[in-house]
PDB file of C-alpha atoms in Angstrom:
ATOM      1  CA  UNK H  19     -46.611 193.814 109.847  1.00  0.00           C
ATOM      2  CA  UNK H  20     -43.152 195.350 110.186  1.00  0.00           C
ATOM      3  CA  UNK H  21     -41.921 195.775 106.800  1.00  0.00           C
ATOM      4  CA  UNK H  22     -37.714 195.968 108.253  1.00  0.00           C
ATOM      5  CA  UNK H  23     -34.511 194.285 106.743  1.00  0.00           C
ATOM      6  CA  UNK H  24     -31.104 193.827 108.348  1.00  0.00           C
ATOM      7  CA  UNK H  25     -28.563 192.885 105.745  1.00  0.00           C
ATOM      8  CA  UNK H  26     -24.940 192.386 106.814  1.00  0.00           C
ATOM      9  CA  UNK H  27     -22.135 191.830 104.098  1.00  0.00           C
ATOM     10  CA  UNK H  28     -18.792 190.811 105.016  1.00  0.00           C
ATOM     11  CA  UNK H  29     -16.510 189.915 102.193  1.00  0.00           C
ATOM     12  CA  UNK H  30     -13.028 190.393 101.294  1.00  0.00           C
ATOM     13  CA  UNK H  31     -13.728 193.971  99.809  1.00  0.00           C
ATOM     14  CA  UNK H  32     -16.320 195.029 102.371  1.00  0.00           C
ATOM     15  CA  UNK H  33     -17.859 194.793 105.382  1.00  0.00           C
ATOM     16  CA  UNK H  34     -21.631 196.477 105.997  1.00  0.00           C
ATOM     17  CA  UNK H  35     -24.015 196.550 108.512  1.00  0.00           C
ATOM     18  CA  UNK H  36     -27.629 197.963 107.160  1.00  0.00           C
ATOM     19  CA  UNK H  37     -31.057 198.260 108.741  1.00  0.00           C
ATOM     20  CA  UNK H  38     -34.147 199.312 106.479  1.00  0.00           C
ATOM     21  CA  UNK H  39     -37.354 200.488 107.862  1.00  0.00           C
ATOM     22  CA  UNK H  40     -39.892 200.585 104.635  1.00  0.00           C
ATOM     23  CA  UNK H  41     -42.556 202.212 106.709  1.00  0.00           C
ATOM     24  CA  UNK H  42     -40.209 205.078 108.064  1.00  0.00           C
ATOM     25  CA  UNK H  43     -39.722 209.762 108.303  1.00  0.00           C
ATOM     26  CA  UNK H  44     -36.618 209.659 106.284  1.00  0.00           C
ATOM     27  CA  UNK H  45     -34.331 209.195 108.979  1.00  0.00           C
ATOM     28  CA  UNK H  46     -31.017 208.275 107.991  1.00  0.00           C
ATOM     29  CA  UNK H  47     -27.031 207.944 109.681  1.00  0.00           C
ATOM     30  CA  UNK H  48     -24.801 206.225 106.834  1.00  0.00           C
ATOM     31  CA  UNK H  49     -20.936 206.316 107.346  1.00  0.00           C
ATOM     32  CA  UNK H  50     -19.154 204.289 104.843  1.00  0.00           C
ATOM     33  CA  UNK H  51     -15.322 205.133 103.646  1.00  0.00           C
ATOM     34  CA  UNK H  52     -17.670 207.209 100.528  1.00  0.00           C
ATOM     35  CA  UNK H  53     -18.765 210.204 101.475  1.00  0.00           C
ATOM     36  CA  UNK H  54     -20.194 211.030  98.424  1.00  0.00           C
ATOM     37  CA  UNK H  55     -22.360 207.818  97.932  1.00  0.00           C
ATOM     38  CA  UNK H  56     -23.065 208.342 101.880  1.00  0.00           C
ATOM     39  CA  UNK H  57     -24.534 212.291 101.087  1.00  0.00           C
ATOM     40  CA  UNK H  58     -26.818 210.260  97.896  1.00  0.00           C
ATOM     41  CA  UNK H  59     -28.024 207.451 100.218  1.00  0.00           C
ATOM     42  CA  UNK H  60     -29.148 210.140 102.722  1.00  0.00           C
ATOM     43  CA  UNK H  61     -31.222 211.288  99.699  1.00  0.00           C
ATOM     44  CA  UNK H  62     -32.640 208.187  98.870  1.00  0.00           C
ATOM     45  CA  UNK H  63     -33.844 207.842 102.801  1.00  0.00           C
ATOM     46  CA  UNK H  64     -35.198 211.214 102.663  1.00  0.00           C
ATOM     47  CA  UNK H  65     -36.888 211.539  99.869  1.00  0.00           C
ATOM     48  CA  UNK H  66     -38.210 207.553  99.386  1.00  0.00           C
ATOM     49  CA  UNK H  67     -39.638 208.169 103.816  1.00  0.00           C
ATOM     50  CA  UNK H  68     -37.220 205.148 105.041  1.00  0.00           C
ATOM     51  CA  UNK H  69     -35.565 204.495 108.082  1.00  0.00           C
ATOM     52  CA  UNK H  70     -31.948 204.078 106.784  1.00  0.00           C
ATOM     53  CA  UNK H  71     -28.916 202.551 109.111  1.00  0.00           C
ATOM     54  CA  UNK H  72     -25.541 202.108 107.203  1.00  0.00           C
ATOM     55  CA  UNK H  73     -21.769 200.962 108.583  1.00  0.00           C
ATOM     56  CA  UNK H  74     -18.540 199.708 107.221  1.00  0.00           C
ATOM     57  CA  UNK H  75     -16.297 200.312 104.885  1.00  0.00           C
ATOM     58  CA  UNK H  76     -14.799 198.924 101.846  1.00  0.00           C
ATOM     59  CA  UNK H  77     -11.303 198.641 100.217  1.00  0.00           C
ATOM     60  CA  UNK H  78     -11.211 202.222  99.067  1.00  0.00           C
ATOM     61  CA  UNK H  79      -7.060 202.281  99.100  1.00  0.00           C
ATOM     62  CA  UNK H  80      -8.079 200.629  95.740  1.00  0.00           C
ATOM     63  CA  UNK H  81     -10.715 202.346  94.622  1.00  0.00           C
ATOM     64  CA  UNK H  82     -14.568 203.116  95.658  1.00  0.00           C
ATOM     65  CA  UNK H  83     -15.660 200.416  93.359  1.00  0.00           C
ATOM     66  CA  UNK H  84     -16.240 197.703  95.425  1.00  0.00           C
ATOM     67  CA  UNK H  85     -17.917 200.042  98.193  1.00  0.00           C
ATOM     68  CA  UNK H  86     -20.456 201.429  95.793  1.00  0.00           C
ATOM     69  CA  UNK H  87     -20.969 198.068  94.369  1.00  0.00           C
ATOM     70  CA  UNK H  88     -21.829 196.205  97.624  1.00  0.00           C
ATOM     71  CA  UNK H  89     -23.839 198.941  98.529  1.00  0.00           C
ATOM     72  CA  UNK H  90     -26.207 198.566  96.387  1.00  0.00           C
ATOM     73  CA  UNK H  91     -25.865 194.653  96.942  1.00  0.00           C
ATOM     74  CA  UNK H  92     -26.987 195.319 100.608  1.00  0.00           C
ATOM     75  CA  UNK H  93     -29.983 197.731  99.960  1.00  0.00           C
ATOM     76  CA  UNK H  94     -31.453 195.639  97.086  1.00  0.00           C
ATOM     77  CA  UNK H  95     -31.326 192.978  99.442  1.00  0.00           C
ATOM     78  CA  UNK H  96     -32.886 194.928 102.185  1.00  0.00           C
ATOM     79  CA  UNK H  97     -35.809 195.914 100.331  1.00  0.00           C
ATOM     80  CA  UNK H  98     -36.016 192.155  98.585  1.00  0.00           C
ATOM     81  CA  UNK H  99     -36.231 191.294 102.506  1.00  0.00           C
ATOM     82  CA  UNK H 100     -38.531 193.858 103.963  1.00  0.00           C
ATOM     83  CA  UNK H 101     -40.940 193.369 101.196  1.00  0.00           C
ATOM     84  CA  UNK H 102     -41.555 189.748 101.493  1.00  0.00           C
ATOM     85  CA  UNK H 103     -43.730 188.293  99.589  1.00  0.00           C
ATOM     86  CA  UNK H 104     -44.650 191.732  98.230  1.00  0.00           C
ATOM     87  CA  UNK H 105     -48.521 191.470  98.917  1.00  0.00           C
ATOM     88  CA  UNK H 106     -50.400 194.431  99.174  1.00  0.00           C
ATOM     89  CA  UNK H 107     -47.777 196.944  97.425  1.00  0.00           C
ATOM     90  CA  UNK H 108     -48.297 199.114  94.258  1.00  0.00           C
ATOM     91  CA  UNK H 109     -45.700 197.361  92.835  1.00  0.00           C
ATOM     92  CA  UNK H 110     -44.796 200.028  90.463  1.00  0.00           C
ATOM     93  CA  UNK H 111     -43.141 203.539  91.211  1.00  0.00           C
ATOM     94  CA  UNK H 112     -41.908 206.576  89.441  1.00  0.00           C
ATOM     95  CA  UNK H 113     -40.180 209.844  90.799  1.00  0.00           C
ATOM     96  CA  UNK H 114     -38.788 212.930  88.502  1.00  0.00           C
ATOM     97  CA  UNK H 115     -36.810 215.148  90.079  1.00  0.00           C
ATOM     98  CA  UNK H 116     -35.433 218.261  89.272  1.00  0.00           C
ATOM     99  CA  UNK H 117     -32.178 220.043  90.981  1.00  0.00           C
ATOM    100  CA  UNK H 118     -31.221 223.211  89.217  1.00  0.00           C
ATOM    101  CA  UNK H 119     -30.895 222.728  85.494  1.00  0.00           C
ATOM    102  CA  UNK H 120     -31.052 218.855  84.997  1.00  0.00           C
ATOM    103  CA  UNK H 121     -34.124 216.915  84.906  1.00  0.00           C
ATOM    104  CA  UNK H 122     -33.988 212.764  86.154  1.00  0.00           C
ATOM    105  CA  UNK H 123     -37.019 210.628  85.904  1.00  0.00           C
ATOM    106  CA  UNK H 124     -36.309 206.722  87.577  1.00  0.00           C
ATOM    107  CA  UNK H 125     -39.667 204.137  87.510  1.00  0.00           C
ATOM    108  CA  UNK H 126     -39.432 201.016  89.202  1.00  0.00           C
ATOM    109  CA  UNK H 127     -41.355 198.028  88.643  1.00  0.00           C
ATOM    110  CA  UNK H 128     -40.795 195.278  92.042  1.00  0.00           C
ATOM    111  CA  UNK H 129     -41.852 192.261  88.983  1.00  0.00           C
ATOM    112  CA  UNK H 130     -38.896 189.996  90.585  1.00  0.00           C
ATOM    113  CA  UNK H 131     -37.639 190.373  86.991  1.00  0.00           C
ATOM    114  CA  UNK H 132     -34.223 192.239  87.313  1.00  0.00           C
ATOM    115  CA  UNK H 133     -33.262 194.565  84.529  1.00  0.00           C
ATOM    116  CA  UNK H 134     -31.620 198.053  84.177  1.00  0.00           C
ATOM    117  CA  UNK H 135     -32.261 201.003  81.617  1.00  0.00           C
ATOM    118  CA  UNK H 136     -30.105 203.604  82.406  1.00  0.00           C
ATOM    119  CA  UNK H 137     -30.832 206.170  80.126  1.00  0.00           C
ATOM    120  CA  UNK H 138     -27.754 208.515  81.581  1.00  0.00           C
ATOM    121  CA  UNK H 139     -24.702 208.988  79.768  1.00  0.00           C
ATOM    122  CA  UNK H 140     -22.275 209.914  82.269  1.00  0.00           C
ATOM    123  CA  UNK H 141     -18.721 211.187  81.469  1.00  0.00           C
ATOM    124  CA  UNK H 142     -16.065 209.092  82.905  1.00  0.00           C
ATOM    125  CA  UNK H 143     -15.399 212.055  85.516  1.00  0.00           C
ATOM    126  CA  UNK H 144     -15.295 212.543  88.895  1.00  0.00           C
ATOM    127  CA  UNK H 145     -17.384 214.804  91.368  1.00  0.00           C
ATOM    128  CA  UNK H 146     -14.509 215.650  93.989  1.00  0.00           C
ATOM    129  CA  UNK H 147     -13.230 212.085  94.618  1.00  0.00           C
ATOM    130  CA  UNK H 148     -15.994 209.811  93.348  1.00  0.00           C
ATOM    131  CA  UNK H 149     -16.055 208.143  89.895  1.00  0.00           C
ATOM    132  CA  UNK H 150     -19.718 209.345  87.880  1.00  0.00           C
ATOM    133  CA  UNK H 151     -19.459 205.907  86.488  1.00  0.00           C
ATOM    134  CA  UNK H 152     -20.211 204.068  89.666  1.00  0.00           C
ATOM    135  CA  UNK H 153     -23.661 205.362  89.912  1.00  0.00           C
ATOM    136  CA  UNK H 154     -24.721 202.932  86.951  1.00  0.00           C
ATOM    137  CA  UNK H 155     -22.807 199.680  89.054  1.00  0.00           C
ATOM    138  CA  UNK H 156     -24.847 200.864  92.031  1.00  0.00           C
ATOM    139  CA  UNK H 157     -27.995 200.948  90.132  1.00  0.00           C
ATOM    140  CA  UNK H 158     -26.898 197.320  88.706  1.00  0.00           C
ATOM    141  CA  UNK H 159     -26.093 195.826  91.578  1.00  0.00           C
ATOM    142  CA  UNK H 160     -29.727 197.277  93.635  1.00  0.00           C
ATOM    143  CA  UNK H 161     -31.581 196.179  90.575  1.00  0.00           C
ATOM    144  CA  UNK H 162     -30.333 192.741  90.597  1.00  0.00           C
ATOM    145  CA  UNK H 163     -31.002 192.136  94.365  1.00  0.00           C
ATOM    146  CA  UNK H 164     -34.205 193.318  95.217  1.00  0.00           C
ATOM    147  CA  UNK H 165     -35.316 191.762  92.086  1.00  0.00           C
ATOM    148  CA  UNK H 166     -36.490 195.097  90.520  1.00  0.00           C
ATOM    149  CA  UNK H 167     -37.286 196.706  86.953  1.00  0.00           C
ATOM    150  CA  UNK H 168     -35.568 199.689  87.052  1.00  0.00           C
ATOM    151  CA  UNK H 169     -35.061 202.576  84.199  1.00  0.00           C
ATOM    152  CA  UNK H 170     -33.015 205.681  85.048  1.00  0.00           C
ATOM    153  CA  UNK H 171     -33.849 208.522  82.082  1.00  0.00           C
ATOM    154  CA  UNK H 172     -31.851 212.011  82.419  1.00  0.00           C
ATOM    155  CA  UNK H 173     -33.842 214.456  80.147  1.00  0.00           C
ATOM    156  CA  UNK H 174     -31.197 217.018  80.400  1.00  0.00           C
ATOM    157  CA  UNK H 175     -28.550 218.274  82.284  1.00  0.00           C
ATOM    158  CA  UNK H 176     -24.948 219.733  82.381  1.00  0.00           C
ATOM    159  CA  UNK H 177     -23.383 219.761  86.143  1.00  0.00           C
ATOM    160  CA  UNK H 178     -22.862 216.203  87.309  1.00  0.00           C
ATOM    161  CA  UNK H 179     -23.131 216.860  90.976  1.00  0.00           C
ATOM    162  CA  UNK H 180     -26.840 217.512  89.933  1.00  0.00           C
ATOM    163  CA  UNK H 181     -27.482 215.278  87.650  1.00  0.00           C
ATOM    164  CA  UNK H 182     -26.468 212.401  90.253  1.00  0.00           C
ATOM    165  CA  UNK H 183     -28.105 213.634  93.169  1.00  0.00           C
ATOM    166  CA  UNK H 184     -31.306 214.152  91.421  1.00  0.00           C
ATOM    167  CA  UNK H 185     -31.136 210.634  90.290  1.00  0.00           C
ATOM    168  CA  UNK H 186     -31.129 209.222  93.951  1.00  0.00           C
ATOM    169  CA  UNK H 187     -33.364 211.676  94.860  1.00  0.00           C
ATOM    170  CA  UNK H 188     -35.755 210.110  92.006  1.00  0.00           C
ATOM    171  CA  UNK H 189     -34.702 206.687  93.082  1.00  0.00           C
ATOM    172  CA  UNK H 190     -36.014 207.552  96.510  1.00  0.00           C
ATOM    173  CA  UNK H 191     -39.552 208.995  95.183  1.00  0.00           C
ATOM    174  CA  UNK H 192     -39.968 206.305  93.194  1.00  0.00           C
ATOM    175  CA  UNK H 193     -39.248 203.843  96.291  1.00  0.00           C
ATOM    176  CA  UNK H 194     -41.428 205.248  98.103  1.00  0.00           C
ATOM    177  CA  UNK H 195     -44.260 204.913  95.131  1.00  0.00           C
ATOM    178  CA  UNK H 196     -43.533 201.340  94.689  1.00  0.00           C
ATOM    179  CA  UNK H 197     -43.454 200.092  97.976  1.00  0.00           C
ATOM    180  CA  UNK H 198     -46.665 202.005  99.330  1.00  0.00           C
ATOM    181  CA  UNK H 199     -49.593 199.484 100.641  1.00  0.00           C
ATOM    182  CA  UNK H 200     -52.842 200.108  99.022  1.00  0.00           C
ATOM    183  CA  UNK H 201     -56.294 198.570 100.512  1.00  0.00           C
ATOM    184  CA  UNK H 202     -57.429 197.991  97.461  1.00  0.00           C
ATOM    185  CA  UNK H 203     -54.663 195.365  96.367  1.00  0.00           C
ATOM    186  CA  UNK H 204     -55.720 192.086  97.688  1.00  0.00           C
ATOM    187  CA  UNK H 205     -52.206 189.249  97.461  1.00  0.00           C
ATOM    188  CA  UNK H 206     -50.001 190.691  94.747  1.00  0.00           C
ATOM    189  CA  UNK H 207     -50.639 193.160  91.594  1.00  0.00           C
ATOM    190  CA  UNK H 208     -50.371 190.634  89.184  1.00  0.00           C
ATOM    191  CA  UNK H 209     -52.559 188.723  86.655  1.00  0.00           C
ATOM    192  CA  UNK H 210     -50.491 185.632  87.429  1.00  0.00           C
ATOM    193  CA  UNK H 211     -50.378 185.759  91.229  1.00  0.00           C
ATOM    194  CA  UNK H 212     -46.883 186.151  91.964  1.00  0.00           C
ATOM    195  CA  UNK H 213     -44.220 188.431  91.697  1.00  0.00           C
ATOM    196  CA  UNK H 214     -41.050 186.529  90.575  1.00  0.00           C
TER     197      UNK H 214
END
């Protein structure tokens, strides 16, 4: 079973091209107009053990909102895709990460339920060029199309540059957790018999 996703978005605001290999090394080559959210999507790849393939760009003379936004449009629909039916997966994931002095924990639940808890209050800041606040419309928008439970909880932390890359670095772990196959799961890991 090849657990891969091709999602291509082509809007107004954007236009993307992504690939998704579930059952990847970590591999990654992501050029968007954001090099910021391109350096935290390399994390997620890396650290979640997926194949990663990301082009376009967005209408960033405006701002990077759209961009992030769509984004994580594109990759909630990739893994929505490459899971299928979800049979056989753990279904549930968690990753805590550290990265100097903060502390992120993220659990996912693949339910086909989505909701966010994003236990992260950001300052309306910016780390060089990109706006903090955008991390919690990216988490929104991947939540909502993959069809996932997600909570984001920072424990602690002062230097934002941290605290956001250890989030998608926790994403990633917890990715990686969720979407592992596991013999002993026969259909879907639920009492009901779907996941939706």
């Amino acid at each position: 079973m090849s657990r891969t996703a091709i999602v291509d978005r082509n809007t107004a605001e954007t236009n993307f091209h992504l690939r998704l290999v579930l059952d990847g090394s970590g591999k990654s080559e992501i050029k968007t107009a954001v090099p910021f959210i391109d350096h935290m999507l390399t994390q997620v790849a890396k650290h979640g053990f997926f194949d990663l393939t990301i082009s376009g760009e967005g209408d960033t003379h405006i701002d990077d909102h759209h961009t992030v936004e769509d984004l994580g449009i594109c990759l909630g629909q990739a893994f929505r895709m490459a899971l299928a039916d979800k049979a056989g997966i753990r279904r549930y994931g968690s990753g805590t990460m550290p990265m100097h002095e903060a502390l992120v924990s993220v659990n996912i639940d693949f339910s086909g339920r989505p909701f966010l808890v994003f236990n992260a209050e950001l300052p309306k800041a910016k780390v060089g060029t990109f706006d903090v606040e955008l991390v919690e419309e990216f988490c929104v928008a991947f939540c909502n199309h993959a069809g996932a439970n997600l909570h984001v909880n920072l424990h602690y932390g002062e230097n934002l540059h941290h605290i956001v890359e250890a989030i998608f670095k926790a994403l990633g772990r917890a990715l990686d957790d969720a979407t592992q196959l596991d013999p002993r799961i026969s259909g879907v890991r639920s009492s009901k018999g779907c996941l939706d």
